[in-house]
Coordinates of N, CA and C in Angstrom, one line a residue:
M326 N -15.2 -17.8 34.7 CA -16.6 -18.1 34.4 C -17.2 -18.9 35.5
S327 N -18.4 -18.7 35.9 CA -19.0 -19.5 36.9 C -19.4 -20.8 36.4
S328 N -19.8 -21.7 37.3 CA -20.2 -23.0 36.9 C -21.7 -23.1 36.6
M329 N -22.3 -21.9 36.4 CA -23.8 -21.8 36.1 C -24.1 -21.9 34.7
H330 N -23.2 -22.2 33.8 CA -23.5 -22.2 32.4 C -24.5 -23.3 32.1
S331 N -25.5 -22.9 31.4 CA -26.6 -23.9 31.0 C -27.3 -23.3 29.8
G332 N -28.0 -24.2 29.2 CA -28.8 -23.8 28.0 C -29.1 -25.0 27.2
P333 N -29.9 -24.8 26.2 CA -30.3 -26.0 25.3 C -29.1 -26.6 24.6
T334 N -29.1 -27.9 24.4 CA -28.0 -28.5 23.7 C -28.2 -28.3 22.2
L335 N -27.1 -27.8 21.6 CA -27.2 -27.5 20.1 C -26.7 -28.7 19.3
A336 N -25.7 -29.4 19.8 CA -25.1 -30.5 19.1 C -24.3 -31.4 20.1
Q337 N -24.3 -32.7 19.7 CA -23.5 -33.7 20.4 C -22.8 -34.6 19.4
R338 N -21.5 -34.9 19.7 CA -20.8 -35.8 18.9 C -19.5 -36.2 19.6
A339 N -19.2 -37.4 19.5 CA -17.9 -38.0 20.1 C -17.7 -37.6 21.5
G340 N -18.8 -37.7 22.3 CA -18.7 -37.4 23.7 C -18.7 -35.9 24.0
L341 N -18.8 -35.0 23.1 CA -18.8 -33.6 23.3 C -20.2 -33.0 23.2
T342 N -20.5 -32.0 24.0 CA -21.8 -31.4 23.9 C -21.6 -29.9 23.8
V343 N -22.3 -29.3 22.8 CA -22.3 -27.8 22.6 C -23.7 -27.3 23.1
I344 N -23.6 -26.3 24.0 CA -24.8 -25.7 24.5 C -24.9 -24.2 24.0
D345 N -26.2 -23.7 23.9 CA -26.4 -22.3 23.7 C -26.6 -21.7 25.0
C346 N -25.5 -21.2 25.5 CA -25.4 -20.8 26.9 C -26.2 -19.5 27.3
R347 N -27.1 -19.6 28.2 CA -27.9 -18.5 28.7 C -27.1 -17.5 29.5
E348 N -26.0 -17.9 30.2 CA -25.2 -17.0 31.0 C -24.3 -16.1 30.2
C349 N -23.6 -16.7 29.3 CA -22.6 -15.9 28.6 C -23.0 -15.5 27.1
G350 N -24.1 -16.1 26.6 CA -24.5 -15.8 25.3 C -23.8 -16.4 24.2
W351 N -22.9 -17.3 24.5 CA -22.1 -18.0 23.4 C -22.5 -19.4 23.3
A352 N -22.4 -20.0 22.2 CA -22.5 -21.4 22.0 C -21.1 -22.0 22.3
H353 N -21.0 -22.9 23.3 CA -19.7 -23.5 23.7 C -19.8 -24.9 24.2
L354 N -18.7 -25.5 24.3 CA -18.7 -26.9 24.8 C -19.0 -26.8 26.3
W355 N -19.8 -27.8 26.7 CA -20.1 -28.0 28.1 C -20.0 -29.4 28.5
P356 N -19.3 -29.8 29.6 CA -18.4 -28.8 30.3 C -17.3 -28.3 29.5
F357 N -16.7 -27.2 30.0 CA -15.5 -26.7 29.3 C -14.4 -27.7 29.3
P358 N -13.6 -27.8 28.2 CA -12.5 -28.7 28.2 C -11.5 -28.4 29.3
D359 N -10.9 -29.5 29.9 CA -9.9 -29.3 30.9 C -8.6 -29.1 30.2
V360 N -8.1 -27.8 30.2 CA -6.9 -27.5 29.5 C -5.9 -27.0 30.5
A361 N -4.7 -27.6 30.4 CA -3.6 -27.2 31.3 C -3.3 -25.7 31.1
P362 N -2.9 -25.0 32.2 CA -2.6 -23.6 32.1 C -1.6 -23.2 31.0
D363 N -0.6 -24.1 30.8 CA 0.4 -23.7 29.8 C 0.2 -24.5 28.5
F364 N -0.9 -25.0 28.2 CA -1.2 -25.8 27.0 C -0.9 -25.1 25.7
Y365 N -1.4 -23.8 25.6 CA -1.1 -23.1 24.4 C 0.3 -22.6 24.3
E366 N 1.0 -22.4 25.4 CA 2.4 -22.0 25.4 C 3.3 -23.1 24.9
K367 N 3.0 -24.4 25.4 CA 4.0 -25.4 25.2 C 3.5 -26.6 24.4
A368 N 2.2 -26.9 24.3 CA 1.8 -28.2 23.7 C 0.8 -28.1 22.5
F369 N 0.2 -27.0 22.3 CA -0.9 -26.9 21.3 C -0.4 -27.3 19.9
W370 N 0.7 -26.7 19.4 CA 1.2 -27.0 18.1 C 1.8 -28.4 18.0
A371 N 2.3 -28.9 19.1 CA 2.9 -30.3 19.1 C 1.8 -31.4 19.2
T372 N 0.6 -31.0 19.6 CA -0.4 -32.0 19.8 C -1.6 -31.7 18.8
K373 N -2.5 -30.9 19.2 CA -3.7 -30.6 18.4 C -3.3 -30.0 17.1
G374 N -2.2 -29.2 17.0 CA -1.8 -28.6 15.8 C -0.7 -29.2 15.1
A375 N -0.4 -30.5 15.5 CA 0.8 -31.2 14.9 C 0.6 -31.3 13.4
G376 N 1.6 -31.0 12.6 CA 1.6 -31.1 11.2 C 1.0 -29.9 10.5
W377 N 0.4 -28.9 11.2 CA -0.2 -27.8 10.5 C 0.8 -26.8 9.9
L378 N 1.9 -26.7 10.4 CA 2.9 -25.8 9.8 C 3.2 -26.3 8.4
E379 N 3.4 -27.6 8.2 CA 3.7 -28.1 6.9 C 2.5 -27.9 6.0
R380 N 1.3 -28.1 6.5 CA 0.1 -28.0 5.8 C -0.1 -26.5 5.3
Y381 N 0.1 -25.6 6.3 CA 0.0 -24.2 5.9 C 1.0 -23.8 4.9
E382 N 2.3 -24.3 4.9 CA 3.3 -24.0 3.9 C 2.8 -24.5 2.6
A383 N 2.3 -25.7 2.6 CA 1.8 -26.3 1.3 C 0.6 -25.6 0.7
E384 N -0.2 -25.0 1.5 CA -1.4 -24.3 1.1 C -1.2 -22.8 1.1
R385 N 0.0 -22.4 1.0 CA 0.3 -21.0 1.1 C -0.4 -20.1 0.1
D386 N -0.5 -20.5 -1.1 CA -1.3 -19.7 -2.1 C -2.7 -19.4 -1.7
W387 N -3.3 -20.5 -1.2 CA -4.7 -20.4 -0.8 C -4.8 -19.5 0.5
L388 N -3.9 -19.7 1.5 CA -4.0 -18.9 2.7 C -3.8 -17.4 2.4
D389 N -2.8 -17.1 1.5 CA -2.6 -15.7 1.1 C -3.8 -15.1 0.4
M390 N -4.5 -15.9 -0.4 CA -5.7 -15.4 -1.0 C -6.8 -15.2 0.0
R391 N -7.0 -16.1 0.9 CA -8.0 -15.9 2.0 C -7.7 -14.7 2.9
H392 N -6.4 -14.6 3.3 CA -6.0 -13.5 4.1 C -6.2 -12.2 3.3
G393 N -5.9 -12.2 2.0 CA -6.1 -11.0 1.2 C -7.6 -10.6 1.1
D394 N -8.4 -11.6 1.1 CA -9.9 -11.3 1.1 C -10.3 -10.6 2.4
W395 N -9.7 -11.1 3.5 CA -10.0 -10.4 4.8 C -9.5 -9.0 4.8
L396 N -8.3 -8.8 4.3 CA -7.7 -7.4 4.3 C -8.6 -6.5 3.4
S397 N -9.1 -7.0 2.3 CA -9.8 -6.2 1.4 C -11.1 -5.7 2.1
V398 N -11.7 -6.5 3.0 CA -12.9 -6.0 3.7 C -12.5 -4.9 4.7
V399 N -11.4 -5.0 5.4 CA -10.9 -4.0 6.3 C -10.5 -2.7 5.5
H400 N -9.9 -2.9 4.3 CA -9.5 -1.7 3.5 C -10.7 -1.0 2.9
E401 N -11.8 -1.6 2.9 CA -13.0 -0.8 2.5 C -13.3 0.4 3.4
H402 N -12.7 0.3 4.6 CA -12.9 1.3 5.7 C -11.7 2.2 5.9
D403 N -10.5 1.7 5.5 CA -9.3 2.5 5.8 C -8.2 2.0 4.8
D404 N -7.3 2.9 4.4 CA -6.3 2.6 3.4 C -5.1 1.8 4.1
V405 N -4.3 2.5 4.8 CA -3.1 2.0 5.4 C -3.3 1.9 6.9
I406 N -3.2 0.8 7.5 CA -3.5 0.6 8.9 C -2.4 -0.2 9.7
T407 N -2.5 -0.1 11.0 CA -1.7 -1.0 11.8 C -2.6 -2.1 12.4
W408 N -2.0 -3.3 12.3 CA -2.7 -4.5 12.7 C -2.1 -5.1 13.9
L409 N -2.9 -5.7 14.7 CA -2.4 -6.7 15.7 C -3.1 -8.0 15.5
D410 N -2.4 -9.0 15.2 CA -3.0 -10.3 15.0 C -2.8 -11.1 16.3
V411 N -3.9 -11.2 17.0 CA -3.8 -11.9 18.3 C -4.0 -13.4 18.0
G412 N -3.1 -14.2 18.6 CA -3.1 -15.6 18.3 C -2.6 -15.9 16.9
C413 N -1.6 -15.1 16.5 CA -1.1 -15.1 15.2 C -0.5 -16.4 14.7
G414 N -0.2 -17.4 15.6 CA 0.3 -18.6 15.2 C 1.7 -18.4 14.5
Y415 N 1.8 -19.0 13.4 CA 3.0 -18.9 12.6 C 3.2 -17.6 11.8
G416 N 2.2 -16.7 11.9 CA 2.3 -15.4 11.3 C 2.1 -15.2 9.9
F417 N 1.4 -16.2 9.2 CA 1.2 -16.1 7.8 C 0.3 -14.9 7.4
L418 N -0.6 -14.5 8.2 CA -1.4 -13.3 7.9 C -0.5 -12.0 7.8
L419 N 0.5 -12.0 8.6 CA 1.4 -10.8 8.6 C 2.1 -10.5 7.3
D420 N 2.4 -11.6 6.5 CA 3.0 -11.4 5.2 C 2.1 -10.7 4.3
V421 N 0.8 -11.0 4.3 CA -0.2 -10.4 3.5 C -0.4 -8.9 3.9
V422 N -0.4 -8.7 5.2 CA -0.6 -7.4 5.8 C 0.5 -6.5 5.3
K423 N 1.8 -7.0 5.3 CA 2.9 -6.2 4.9 C 2.9 -6.0 3.4
A424 N 2.5 -7.0 2.6 CA 2.4 -6.8 1.2 C 1.4 -5.8 0.8
A425 N 0.4 -5.6 1.6 CA -0.7 -4.6 1.3 C -0.3 -3.2 1.7
G426 N 0.9 -3.1 2.3 CA 1.4 -1.8 2.7 C 1.0 -1.4 4.1
D427 N 0.4 -2.3 4.9 CA 0.1 -2.0 6.3 C 1.2 -2.4 7.2
V428 N 1.1 -2.1 8.4 CA 2.1 -2.4 9.4 C 1.5 -3.5 10.3
G429 N 2.1 -4.6 10.4 CA 1.5 -5.7 11.2 C 2.3 -6.2 12.3
Y430 N 1.7 -6.5 13.4 CA 2.3 -7.1 14.6 C 1.5 -8.3 15.0
G431 N 2.1 -9.2 15.7 CA 1.4 -10.4 16.1 C 1.8 -10.8 17.5
C432 N 0.9 -11.5 18.2 CA 1.2 -12.1 19.5 C 0.6 -13.5 19.6
D433 N 1.3 -14.4 20.2 CA 0.8 -15.7 20.4 C 1.4 -16.3 21.7
L434 N 0.8 -17.2 22.3 CA 1.3 -17.9 23.5 C 2.3 -18.9 23.2
S435 N 2.3 -19.5 22.0 CA 3.2 -20.6 21.6 C 4.6 -20.2 21.3
A436 N 5.5 -20.7 22.1 CA 7.0 -20.4 21.9 C 7.4 -20.9 20.5
E437 N 6.9 -22.1 20.1 CA 7.2 -22.7 18.8 C 6.7 -21.8 17.6
A438 N 5.5 -21.4 17.7 CA 4.9 -20.6 16.6 C 5.6 -19.3 16.6
V439 N 5.8 -18.6 17.7 CA 6.4 -17.3 17.7 C 7.9 -17.4 17.2
A440 N 8.6 -18.4 17.5 CA 10.0 -18.6 17.0 C 10.0 -18.6 15.5
Y441 N 9.1 -19.4 14.9 CA 8.9 -19.5 13.5 C 8.6 -18.1 12.9
A442 N 7.5 -17.5 13.5 CA 7.1 -16.2 13.0 C 8.2 -15.1 13.1
Q443 N 8.9 -15.1 14.2 CA 10.0 -14.1 14.3 C 11.1 -14.4 13.3
K444 N 11.4 -15.6 13.0 CA 12.4 -15.9 12.0 C 11.9 -15.4 10.6
V445 N 10.7 -15.6 10.3 CA 10.1 -15.2 9.0 C 9.8 -13.7 9.0
H446 N 9.3 -13.1 10.1 CA 8.8 -11.7 10.1 C 9.6 -10.8 10.9
G447 N 10.6 -11.2 11.5 CA 11.5 -10.3 12.4 C 10.8 -10.1 13.7
G448 N 11.1 -8.9 14.3 CA 10.7 -8.6 15.7 C 9.3 -8.2 15.9
C449 N 8.5 -8.3 14.9 CA 7.1 -7.8 15.0 C 6.1 -8.9 15.6
V450 N 6.6 -10.0 16.1 CA 5.8 -11.0 16.7 C 6.4 -11.3 18.1
W451 N 5.5 -11.3 19.1 CA 5.9 -11.5 20.5 C 5.2 -12.7 21.1
Q452 N 5.9 -13.4 22.0 CA 5.2 -14.4 22.7 C 4.6 -13.8 24.0
C453 N 3.3 -13.6 24.0 CA 2.6 -13.0 25.1 C 1.1 -13.2 25.0
D454 N 0.5 -12.9 26.0 CA -1.0 -12.9 26.1 C -1.4 -11.5 25.5
Y455 N -2.6 -11.5 24.9 CA -3.1 -10.2 24.4 C -3.2 -9.1 25.4
H456 N -3.4 -9.4 26.6 CA -3.5 -8.4 27.7 C -2.2 -7.5 27.7
T457 N -1.1 -8.0 27.3 CA 0.2 -7.3 27.4 C 0.4 -6.4 26.2
A458 N -0.4 -6.5 25.2 CA -0.3 -5.6 24.0 C -1.0 -4.4 24.3
D459 N -0.3 -3.4 24.8 CA -1.0 -2.2 25.3 C -1.0 -1.0 24.3
E460 N -0.5 -1.2 23.2 CA -0.5 -0.2 22.1 C -1.9 -0.1 21.5
R461 N -2.2 0.9 20.7 CA -3.4 1.0 20.0 C -3.2 0.6 18.6
Y462 N -4.1 -0.1 18.0 CA -4.0 -0.6 16.6 C -5.3 -0.2 15.9
D463 N -5.2 0.0 14.6 CA -6.4 0.3 13.8 C -7.3 -1.0 13.6
C464 N -6.6 -2.1 13.6 CA -7.4 -3.4 13.4 C -6.8 -4.5 14.3
I465 N -7.6 -5.2 15.0 CA -7.2 -6.3 15.7 C -7.9 -7.5 15.1
S466 N -7.0 -8.5 14.6 CA -7.6 -9.7 14.1 C -7.4 -10.8 15.1
A467 N -8.3 -11.7 15.1 CA -8.2 -12.9 16.0 C -8.8 -14.1 15.3
L468 N -8.1 -14.5 14.3 CA -8.5 -15.6 13.4 C -8.4 -16.9 14.1
W469 N -9.5 -17.6 14.2 CA -9.5 -19.0 14.8 C -9.0 -18.9 16.3
L470 N -9.4 -17.8 16.9 CA -9.0 -17.7 18.3 C -10.1 -17.8 19.3
M471 N -11.3 -17.2 19.0 CA -12.3 -17.1 20.0 C -12.7 -18.4 20.7
E472 N -12.7 -19.5 19.9 CA -13.1 -20.8 20.4 C -12.1 -21.3 21.4
H473 N -11.0 -20.7 21.5 CA -9.9 -21.2 22.5 C -9.9 -20.4 23.8
L474 N -10.7 -19.3 23.8 CA -10.7 -18.4 25.0 C -11.7 -18.8 26.0
P475 N -11.3 -18.9 27.3 CA -12.3 -19.2 28.3 C -13.3 -18.1 28.6
K476 N -12.9 -16.9 28.3 CA -13.8 -15.7 28.5 C -13.8 -14.8 27.3
P477 N -14.5 -15.2 26.2 CA -14.4 -14.5 25.0 C -14.9 -13.0 25.1
F478 N -15.9 -12.8 26.0 CA -16.3 -11.4 26.1 C -15.3 -10.5 26.7
D479 N -14.4 -11.1 27.6 CA -13.3 -10.3 28.1 C -12.4 -9.8 27.0
F480 N -12.1 -10.7 26.1 CA -11.3 -10.4 24.9 C -11.9 -9.3 24.1
L481 N -13.2 -9.5 23.8 CA -13.9 -8.4 23.0 C -13.9 -7.1 23.7
S482 N -14.1 -7.1 25.0 CA -14.0 -5.8 25.7 C -12.6 -5.2 25.6
W483 N -11.6 -6.0 25.8 CA -10.2 -5.5 25.7 C -10.0 -5.0 24.3
A484 N -10.4 -5.7 23.3 CA -10.2 -5.3 21.9 C -10.9 -4.0 21.6
R485 N -12.0 -3.8 22.1 CA -12.8 -2.6 21.9 C -12.1 -1.4 22.5

């Protein structure tokens, strides 16, 4: 993305500014956060996401219900489908996908999250960037992902 991002300020808090960007059409932080290239591979779950695995496990019933709600929306359009959950984290959505009779795959950059998901879900979760997932899927989910992407429109174009 170029450095020409500008637009009206939508919100400010704790030294952060969100703009309604004229260039890319997204509301996003400005300036963009300075994130190390390997942050999501090595540090995200140990820093920003620290403690979330335990929280997810403790809230499993609620998560499964929420994921089931999302699946029901998709199933209004198709019965049995193949899923790719991009940024799948620990893979909790994949359990609900499987229980619904669908086939689910996941990818995430985090070695820690993928190791956990592989242990729980087997070989259907890979540590990779979404660009390397070159198969076709009936549904691509990207739950809580878009705000982490430096070029969200590139992801949407790829998914389409």
